[in-house]
Amino acid sequence: MATGSQTGGAAKVLLEHRLLEGANVYFPRPAVKLTFDVSGLAGRPTPQIVSLARAAGLRSTAVGDPDSELRWFTLTRLVSSLTRQVAHRGGVVRLAVRARRGSAPGEVIVAVPWRHTGKVDALAAGIAEVLDAAGSRRRTIEAALVRAGERLREADEGDEPRLIDPTVPVVGITGTNGKTTTSRMISHIAMTAGKHVAWSSTEGVHHDGRLVVDGDYSGPGGAREVFRCSPLDLAVTETARGGILRRGVGVRRFDVSVVTNVSADHLGLEGIDTLDQLAEVKAVVPRITKAKGWTVLNGDDPRVFAMRHLSEAKPWIFSPDSTSPSLRQALDEGGRTTTVLDGTVVVVTHGRVQRVVDLVDVPMTLCGLSRANVENVLGVTSAALALGFSVDQVRAGLTSFLPERNNPGRMAVWLHQGRIFVIDVAHNEAGLQALLDICQGVRAPGGGLLLSLSMAGDRQADAFHKLGEMAGLAAQQVIYTRTNKYLRGADPEQLADWVAEGLEPTGTRLSARLDTEIDAFEWAMAHTQPGDVVGFMSHQQRDEVKALMAADGGHAASPDEIRELVMAAREAATTQA
């Protein structure tokens, strides 16, 4: 919750008071995140800061010159120490505290575990009051500390966290790409094996294949909806970065966790500016996986592979490269691995290689073209086996999971008037690369490639530049479609300009700027010919686009048709070479 209830001086320094009701980036249990504006202290005379530091119990009085780096370092320690002082005077003997600089100038964030809302409200108000008195004499600061302690001691306890204690096995899935596909595939394996399963994702909450709640439920709210479903044998929860940062994880623990990858996406939001910071957020999921469980990690992503050290669970590492050092390391550490040998998914433990399924028989891999989905299959296989499903049950689920029927919106291949449309959400650079892998794999020599780009507005300029650069290097024609539903405050023309700027060094120009995905589809049909491939990043109107194709004789390609396209493209490329 954001603070709006403070009055007087406290409201000047307490910017946000947010309850994290589950495991979060600060603690593996519920915590409160308090954001303070201490910019007024950055330029204060040194004696005033020294006086505040002594009142807070800091031993060192090397507080730094006004606005110096040492001063900001001191202010972060100062807020942390004041938090402990207020807690101690309020009767809290031991309190874990995490403090760091905020993303905006002048901000310091402090986080502490919480059990009762009334107590954390009093703690937040008390710290704010002491900080507001910081420019006064030490006697005034001491008086503020006394009042803060009394307020905390006398505060009603209030509500407790609404944290779910699961009664059935739970799978937690996080990462930048592939979360929804992984959630759907694990759930499909469970249903194929006769289990009742509910899962939450960016595509809503489903129970035994039926949509229960529509919308983005990749946060703690999704977990709560999952556990409202009955009967229930298995819960599968997609856990996105936003939910972890804003509310925390919705369940107390996971039996199995999966981390798909960590790549650039949504950077520059909510204090997450680097890949390392993003990985820290994603690592919350394996951190709360129970010791007797398994944490399934992408061995080809160094940040993900390193998460095994943060979890008490046993590591199960996957990589399509059977020679990956991460696989050897995992086996040496007593873990398990899943990889590909001679086109077959295999599980490797010390002294044993177990065949699971041939990739060619798994429709989601599109005959092995989709490296991203090959990796998803390896992660799903690992998670399903870790849950106790048999190899036969996993194989049955993987071979019956169809891209268009069971995974709408992801890597749909459609045939329409001689063109090959590859339609995918592809919401970032990694998603576009996965889309390009498919487009290139089904395109015969001589066929053109048109890319229709779009992306949500809550990305930095660099992300749009990279999107344009990747498209310009791969395609002969590039168009941009405004995602009006997902602008999130951004100027649509600015987003298109950024894509055009990314295209410029490649020698390709932006061919069109369009208002809707229907416009993009019609433009693509007018500017391509039979044999061409259209890579279509679709977020808003993919069902309408598919309906237009179906009404005019188009259809979703079957696994056999995709195989024919792939083999024809390979044969033509070999002959031409």
XYZ file of C-alpha atoms in Angstrom:
577
model
C 0.000 0.000 0.000
C 1.237 3.502 -0.711
C 1.331 5.938 2.163
C -1.233 8.704 2.181
C -2.296 8.775 5.789
C 0.647 10.521 7.459
C 0.184 14.101 8.538
C 2.461 16.957 9.420
C 6.206 16.496 9.071
C 6.044 12.712 8.744
C 4.331 12.970 5.362
C 7.265 14.975 4.048
C 9.774 12.174 4.439
C 7.760 8.932 4.181
C 7.100 8.462 0.466
C 5.846 4.886 0.396
C 4.713 2.286 2.900
C 4.316 -1.024 1.064
C 3.367 -4.333 2.632
C 4.965 -7.358 0.969
C 2.753 -10.239 2.035
C 5.121 -13.028 1.039
C 8.755 -13.765 0.243
C 10.377 -10.805 -1.469
C 13.691 -9.426 -2.655
C 14.621 -8.433 0.902
C 13.509 -11.421 2.996
C 12.143 -14.937 2.414
C 9.097 -13.990 4.488
C 6.596 -11.092 4.641
C 8.213 -7.669 4.954
C 7.361 -3.998 4.886
C 9.178 -1.734 2.453
C 9.469 1.889 3.577
C 10.783 4.548 1.212
C 11.997 7.792 2.785
C 12.964 11.093 1.225
C 16.178 12.125 2.986
C 17.295 14.652 0.388
C 16.929 17.373 3.002
C 19.702 15.752 5.040
C 22.140 15.428 2.144
C 23.057 19.106 2.245
C 22.810 19.685 6.006
C 25.877 20.955 7.887
C 28.108 18.160 9.123
C 27.508 18.843 12.889
C 23.765 18.252 12.465
C 24.336 14.875 10.771
C 26.890 13.915 13.418
C 24.334 14.684 16.124
C 21.716 12.545 14.359
C 24.222 9.729 13.847
C 25.058 9.667 17.553
C 21.390 9.655 18.491
C 20.880 6.738 16.117
C 23.702 4.812 17.782
C 26.195 4.911 14.926
C 29.737 4.554 16.235
C 31.424 6.217 13.279
C 30.877 9.950 12.897
C 32.641 10.184 9.515
C 29.487 11.387 7.821
C 31.005 13.002 4.737
C 30.646 16.442 3.229
C 27.215 17.654 2.081
C 25.984 15.802 -1.045
C 29.067 13.557 -1.164
C 28.976 9.822 -1.783
C 30.087 9.241 1.803
C 27.186 11.372 2.989
C 24.690 9.229 1.040
C 26.338 6.056 2.300
C 26.000 7.411 5.828
C 22.348 8.349 5.342
C 21.529 4.786 4.260
C 23.217 3.416 7.400
C 21.544 6.133 9.434
C 18.007 5.178 8.383
C 18.802 1.526 9.069
C 20.132 2.340 12.548
C 17.173 4.616 13.350
C 14.832 1.776 12.402
C 16.510 -0.490 14.935
C 16.475 2.273 17.555
C 12.739 2.874 17.189
C 12.052 -0.875 17.233
C 14.209 -1.390 20.347
C 12.525 1.451 22.227
C 9.192 -0.059 21.255
C 10.077 -3.395 22.836
C 11.389 -5.257 19.778
C 14.664 -6.796 20.933
C 15.884 -8.237 17.625
C 14.941 -6.945 14.201
C 16.386 -7.789 10.799
C 16.798 -4.649 8.687
C 17.786 -4.191 5.043
C 18.520 -0.694 3.719
C 19.663 0.640 0.344
C 19.532 3.692 -1.864
C 16.322 4.153 -3.806
C 16.071 4.549 -7.566
C 15.091 8.229 -7.385
C 17.394 10.975 -6.070
C 17.072 11.478 -2.343
C 15.413 8.117 -1.603
C 16.462 5.561 0.968
C 14.595 2.264 1.252
C 14.434 0.261 4.451
C 12.770 -3.145 4.741
C 11.943 -5.181 7.850
C 9.933 -8.399 8.362
C 6.412 -7.921 9.656
C 3.718 -9.915 11.414
C 1.083 -7.285 12.229
C -0.007 -4.224 10.246
C -0.614 -2.050 13.313
C 2.945 -2.449 14.500
C 4.546 -1.697 11.134
C 2.318 1.384 10.715
C 3.575 2.696 14.060
C 7.182 1.863 13.169
C 6.937 3.712 9.844
C 5.399 6.812 11.434
C 8.007 6.792 14.194
C 10.989 6.655 11.830
C 9.470 9.459 9.754
C 9.009 11.627 12.836
C 12.630 11.138 13.928
C 13.914 11.950 10.446
C 11.744 15.045 10.357
C 13.356 16.174 13.624
C 16.842 15.588 12.237
C 17.633 19.267 11.806
C 16.898 20.003 15.456
C 19.018 19.705 18.585
C 19.925 16.243 19.841
C 17.486 16.674 22.730
C 14.643 17.068 20.225
C 15.789 13.999 18.321
C 15.887 11.989 21.553
C 12.369 13.131 22.383
C 11.182 12.012 18.941
C 12.773 8.608 19.509
C 11.008 8.273 22.855
C 7.643 9.158 21.313
C 8.218 6.750 18.422
C 9.041 3.949 20.840
C 5.946 4.622 22.943
C 3.751 4.703 19.838
C 5.144 1.359 18.711
C 4.747 -0.235 22.117
C 1.127 0.908 22.451
C 0.035 0.179 18.883
C -2.661 -2.424 18.244
C -1.318 -5.469 16.436
C -3.684 -5.265 13.467
C -3.909 -7.764 10.613
C -1.499 -10.578 9.786
C -0.111 -11.434 6.324
C -2.449 -13.333 3.999
C 0.119 -15.979 3.137
C -0.977 -19.311 1.707
C 0.186 -22.525 3.385
C -0.232 -25.048 0.550
C -1.893 -28.401 1.167
C -0.991 -29.757 -2.287
C 2.305 -29.671 -4.239
C 3.090 -26.245 -5.717
C 5.297 -25.323 -8.661
C 6.644 -21.766 -8.838
C 7.759 -20.562 -12.273
C 9.686 -17.377 -12.934
C 12.080 -15.929 -15.508
C 11.949 -13.360 -18.285
C 10.661 -15.539 -21.131
C 8.796 -18.823 -21.298
C 6.923 -18.628 -17.986
C 3.420 -18.976 -19.419
C 4.390 -21.751 -21.837
C 6.121 -23.637 -19.025
C 3.084 -23.227 -16.762
C 0.745 -24.522 -19.439
C 2.921 -27.512 -20.336
C 3.398 -28.693 -16.744
C -0.337 -28.347 -16.164
C -1.104 -30.256 -19.362
C 1.146 -33.138 -18.286
C -0.660 -33.265 -14.945
C -4.104 -33.268 -16.573
C -3.035 -35.922 -19.071
C -1.991 -38.026 -16.070
C -5.469 -37.625 -14.565
C -4.687 -34.966 -11.953
C -6.800 -31.944 -11.052
C -4.605 -28.889 -11.582
C -5.020 -25.135 -11.409
C -2.522 -22.648 -12.773
C -2.079 -18.895 -12.850
C -0.263 -16.881 -15.516
C -0.382 -13.677 -17.519
C -3.249 -15.324 -19.430
C -5.496 -15.747 -16.367
C -6.276 -18.543 -13.916
C -7.304 -21.949 -15.269
C -8.666 -25.021 -13.522
C -8.482 -28.355 -15.361
C -8.192 -26.476 -18.657
C -11.123 -24.131 -18.046
C -10.603 -20.375 -17.703
C -11.698 -19.314 -14.214
C -10.485 -15.711 -14.070
C -9.311 -13.682 -17.076
C -6.448 -11.186 -16.942
C -2.844 -10.993 -15.804
C -2.601 -13.167 -12.693
C 1.164 -13.667 -12.518
C 1.384 -12.264 -8.978
C 0.203 -13.273 -5.493
C -3.410 -12.644 -6.469
C -3.093 -15.450 -8.996
C -1.868 -17.845 -6.312
C -4.884 -17.026 -4.145
C -7.241 -17.696 -7.059
C -5.506 -21.015 -7.763
C -6.102 -22.228 -4.230
C -9.787 -21.336 -4.461
C -10.154 -24.035 -7.117
C -11.499 -27.444 -6.130
C -10.761 -30.296 -6.512
C -7.034 -29.631 -6.583
C -4.090 -32.037 -6.763
C -1.410 -29.649 -8.079
C -0.958 -25.868 -8.120
C 1.186 -24.148 -10.771
C 1.920 -20.446 -10.318
C 3.632 -18.072 -12.713
C 5.560 -15.563 -10.623
C 6.567 -12.359 -12.414
C 8.953 -9.660 -11.247
C 6.228 -7.071 -10.739
C 4.295 -9.232 -8.319
C 7.417 -10.037 -6.306
C 8.379 -6.365 -6.053
C 4.924 -4.983 -5.318
C 3.375 -7.696 -3.131
C 5.823 -10.552 -2.572
C 5.272 -14.214 -3.446
C 1.786 -15.436 -2.576
C 2.669 -18.840 -1.082
C 4.895 -19.780 1.839
C 6.964 -22.338 -0.059
C 7.285 -24.253 -3.327
C 7.832 -27.968 -3.819
C 9.452 -27.383 -7.222
C 10.627 -24.115 -8.749
C 11.609 -23.305 -12.330
C 13.685 -20.339 -13.498
C 13.685 -20.093 -17.295
C 16.174 -17.265 -17.907
C 17.035 -13.671 -17.033
C 17.256 -11.226 -19.921
C 16.714 -7.506 -20.426
C 13.060 -6.652 -19.894
C 11.268 -3.964 -17.872
C 14.593 -2.499 -16.792
C 14.393 0.999 -15.369
C 11.164 0.262 -13.481
C 10.649 -0.016 -9.713
C 14.325 0.341 -8.950
C 15.431 -2.543 -11.186
C 18.001 -1.076 -13.571
C 20.414 -3.962 -14.254
C 20.276 -7.653 -15.096
C 21.933 -8.489 -11.792
C 19.173 -6.681 -9.914
C 16.552 -8.461 -12.015
C 18.191 -11.807 -11.218
C 18.051 -10.937 -7.517
C 14.287 -10.521 -7.831
C 13.794 -13.780 -9.752
C 15.945 -15.656 -7.216
C 13.218 -15.201 -4.595
C 11.386 -18.216 -6.093
C 14.175 -20.813 -5.684
C 15.040 -19.320 -2.284
C 11.696 -20.442 -0.851
C 11.683 -23.887 -2.462
C 11.656 -26.458 0.316
C 14.814 -28.407 1.111
C 13.294 -31.730 0.048
C 12.172 -30.237 -3.247
C 13.922 -29.378 -6.499
C 14.871 -26.101 -8.113
C 14.983 -26.399 -11.911
C 17.461 -23.948 -13.422
C 18.648 -22.973 -16.910
C 22.286 -23.991 -16.952
C 23.081 -21.791 -19.952
C 22.211 -18.593 -18.084
C 25.002 -17.839 -15.578
C 22.755 -15.723 -13.370
C 20.148 -18.458 -13.216
C 22.678 -21.259 -12.708
C 24.147 -19.361 -9.741
C 20.759 -19.388 -7.999
C 21.369 -22.974 -6.871
C 23.601 -21.524 -4.136
C 20.678 -19.500 -2.744
C 18.323 -22.433 -2.331
C 18.234 -25.331 0.096
C 16.477 -27.395 -2.583
C 18.330 -29.865 -4.748
C 19.456 -28.520 -8.165
C 18.054 -29.900 -11.407
C 19.888 -28.194 -14.276
C 18.833 -28.219 -17.928
C 20.650 -27.293 -21.129
C 20.261 -28.419 -24.761
C 24.083 -28.559 -24.925
C 25.111 -31.918 -23.477
C 28.693 -30.654 -23.076
C 27.685 -27.648 -20.968
C 29.945 -27.273 -17.915
C 26.858 -26.468 -15.841
C 25.603 -30.029 -16.303
C 28.856 -31.540 -15.085
C 28.910 -29.163 -12.144
C 25.353 -30.073 -11.168
C 26.126 -33.785 -11.239
C 29.230 -33.239 -9.127
C 27.056 -31.424 -6.588
C 24.594 -34.304 -6.361
C 21.951 -32.828 -8.624
C 20.241 -34.035 -11.773
C 20.382 -32.796 -15.348
C 18.222 -32.812 -18.462
C 19.719 -32.377 -21.923
C 19.510 -33.519 -25.559
C 21.451 -36.474 -27.016
C 20.958 -37.482 -30.658
C 17.736 -35.498 -30.822
C 16.288 -37.130 -27.716
C 15.485 -35.504 -24.367
C 17.366 -37.429 -21.686
C 17.769 -37.195 -17.926
C 21.284 -37.782 -16.667
C 22.279 -38.724 -13.157
C 25.520 -40.291 -11.974
C 25.707 -43.673 -13.655
C 22.407 -43.438 -15.542
C 21.000 -41.927 -18.756
C 17.223 -42.137 -19.112
C 15.515 -41.465 -22.443
C 12.317 -39.422 -22.240
C 11.105 -38.331 -25.688
C 12.383 -37.551 -29.173
C 12.244 -33.813 -29.888
C 10.764 -34.444 -33.317
C 7.711 -35.903 -31.578
C 7.170 -32.787 -29.420
C 5.028 -30.351 -31.440
C 6.084 -27.331 -29.347
C 9.672 -27.526 -30.608
C 8.508 -27.048 -34.223
C 10.853 -29.801 -35.405
C 13.617 -28.439 -33.223
C 13.490 -24.981 -34.850
C 12.439 -23.239 -31.665
C 15.458 -23.247 -29.380
C 13.401 -21.347 -26.823
C 10.793 -24.092 -26.763
C 13.426 -26.817 -26.696
C 14.686 -25.178 -23.516
C 11.101 -24.939 -22.224
C 10.622 -28.663 -22.899
C 13.786 -29.482 -20.951
C 12.676 -27.346 -18.003
C 9.168 -28.817 -18.092
C 10.507 -32.366 -18.269
C 12.732 -31.707 -15.250
C 9.909 -30.141 -13.218
C 7.371 -32.855 -14.063
C 9.758 -35.655 -13.128
C 10.699 -33.774 -9.952
C 6.990 -33.724 -9.047
C 6.885 -37.498 -9.318
C 5.278 -38.010 -12.723
C 6.579 -41.025 -14.611
C 8.551 -40.849 -17.856
C 5.550 -42.311 -19.712
C 3.250 -39.613 -18.259
C 5.702 -36.848 -19.190
C 6.073 -38.217 -22.714
C 2.309 -38.443 -23.165
C 1.869 -34.839 -22.051
C 4.657 -33.415 -24.200
C 3.600 -35.183 -27.399
C -0.065 -34.179 -27.048
C 0.573 -30.505 -26.238
C -0.183 -28.567 -29.452
C 1.055 -25.002 -30.059
C -2.170 -23.448 -31.315
C -4.654 -25.444 -29.253
C -2.850 -25.588 -25.896
C -0.569 -22.557 -26.102
C -2.475 -19.766 -27.890
C -0.515 -16.640 -28.637
C 2.848 -18.365 -28.590
C 4.628 -19.379 -31.796
C 1.495 -19.977 -33.866
C 2.284 -20.872 -37.488
C -0.520 -20.057 -39.934
C -0.738 -20.636 -43.690
C -2.670 -18.014 -45.644
C -2.722 -17.412 -49.411
C 0.751 -18.882 -49.805
C 2.241 -16.795 -46.993
C 3.583 -18.246 -43.754
C 2.586 -16.229 -40.699
C 4.465 -16.799 -37.434
C 2.485 -15.108 -34.655
C 3.839 -14.658 -31.143
C 3.595 -12.320 -28.158
C 7.399 -11.849 -28.393
C 7.364 -9.001 -25.899
C 11.106 -8.277 -25.749
C 14.455 -8.864 -27.476
C 14.681 -12.516 -26.472
C 11.129 -13.032 -27.690
C 11.932 -11.445 -31.058
C 15.002 -13.668 -31.427
C 12.859 -16.741 -30.750
C 10.381 -15.495 -33.373
C 13.185 -14.961 -35.885
C 14.469 -18.497 -35.322
C 11.124 -19.864 -36.509
C 10.763 -17.423 -39.401
C 14.202 -18.286 -40.759
C 13.623 -22.003 -40.275
C 10.445 -22.140 -42.387
C 11.570 -19.647 -45.046
C 12.769 -21.187 -48.261
C 15.585 -19.443 -50.192
C 14.154 -16.588 -52.232
C 11.265 -15.990 -49.874
C 11.038 -12.577 -48.277
C 10.665 -11.778 -44.586
C 8.446 -9.016 -43.219
C 8.448 -8.249 -39.508
C 5.581 -6.522 -37.737
C 6.960 -5.136 -34.474
C 5.227 -3.930 -31.324
C 6.108 -3.724 -27.662
C 4.620 -2.345 -24.455
C 5.545 1.232 -23.614
C 7.140 0.576 -20.219
C 10.573 -0.132 -21.705
C 13.607 2.067 -22.090
C 14.715 3.548 -25.420
C 17.553 1.005 -25.688
C 15.031 -1.849 -25.821
C 13.263 -0.317 -28.828
C 16.598 0.477 -30.497
C 17.647 -3.160 -30.121
C 14.315 -4.361 -31.475
C 14.814 -2.219 -34.572
C 18.412 -3.314 -35.045
C 17.517 -7.015 -34.821
C 14.647 -6.572 -37.269
C 16.725 -4.580 -39.735
C 19.456 -7.213 -39.855
C 16.977 -10.019 -40.506
C 14.080 -8.688 -42.599
C 13.562 -6.931 -45.895
C 10.533 -5.019 -44.616
C 9.757 -3.783 -41.096
C 6.553 -2.174 -39.866
C 5.625 -0.926 -36.391
C 2.193 -1.263 -34.770
C 1.110 0.893 -31.858
C -0.033 -1.162 -28.876
C -2.629 1.284 -27.593
C -3.717 -1.069 -24.814
C -0.166 -1.372 -23.518
C 1.264 2.128 -23.992
C 1.387 2.571 -20.183
C 1.783 6.310 -20.456
C 4.275 6.326 -23.328
C 3.994 8.416 -26.504
C 3.295 5.941 -29.370
C 5.125 8.112 -31.905
C 8.192 8.214 -29.654
C 8.220 4.418 -29.478
C 8.045 4.182 -33.275
C 10.836 6.776 -33.563
C 13.050 4.675 -31.307
C 12.474 1.607 -33.483
C 13.313 3.665 -36.572
C 16.519 4.854 -34.921
C 17.487 1.242 -34.235
C 16.829 0.340 -37.862
C 18.918 3.166 -39.317
C 22.421 1.624 -38.925
C 21.234 -1.561 -40.689
C 20.276 0.308 -43.844
C 16.613 -0.626 -43.478
C 13.862 1.925 -43.086
C 10.598 1.616 -41.203
C 8.108 0.859 -43.977
C 4.940 1.826 -42.096
C 3.548 2.980 -38.755
C 0.146 1.479 -38.138
C -2.578 1.947 -35.540
C -3.856 -1.597 -35.082
C -2.757 -5.170 -35.642
C -5.572 -5.538 -38.151
C -3.994 -2.674 -40.130
C -0.640 -4.430 -39.857
C -2.095 -7.685 -41.177
C -3.730 -5.959 -44.144
C -0.526 -4.028 -44.895
C 1.489 -7.246 -44.753
C -0.870 -8.991 -47.175
C -0.655 -6.067 -49.610
C 3.154 -5.938 -49.540
C 4.129 -9.620 -49.599
C 3.670 -12.445 -52.057
C 3.277 -16.240 -51.872
C 6.404 -17.829 -50.427
C 7.103 -14.938 -48.071
C 7.178 -15.224 -44.298
C 5.533 -12.691 -41.962
C 6.804 -12.528 -38.394
C 3.991 -11.001 -36.371
C 4.469 -9.681 -32.819
C 0.869 -9.667 -31.595
C -0.406 -8.446 -28.228
C -3.945 -7.170 -28.704
C -5.733 -8.591 -31.747
C -4.215 -11.962 -32.500
C -7.609 -13.698 -32.332
C -9.078 -11.167 -34.773
C -6.112 -11.591 -37.146
C -6.485 -15.366 -37.062
C -10.225 -15.040 -37.663
C -9.580 -12.944 -40.772
C -7.237 -15.595 -42.141
C -9.613 -18.439 -41.283
C -12.506 -16.651 -43.016
C -10.413 -16.423 -46.179
C -9.139 -19.991 -46.311
C -6.180 -19.698 -43.958
C -5.506 -22.234 -41.219
C -3.143 -23.089 -38.414
C -0.372 -25.324 -39.694
C -0.477 -28.876 -38.354
C 2.678 -30.498 -36.930
C 3.038 -32.449 -40.176
C 2.721 -29.281 -42.277
C 5.323 -27.521 -40.135
C 7.638 -30.477 -40.570
C 7.161 -30.285 -44.336
C 7.956 -26.560 -44.331
C 11.099 -27.091 -42.294
C 12.324 -29.998 -44.419
C 11.581 -28.128 -47.658
C 13.468 -25.049 -46.458
C 16.446 -27.174 -45.404
C 16.484 -29.143 -48.647
C 16.267 -25.977 -50.761
C 19.049 -24.351 -48.760
C 21.263 -27.431 -49.197
C 20.599 -27.593 -52.928
C 21.284 -23.897 -53.365
C 24.535 -24.189 -51.425
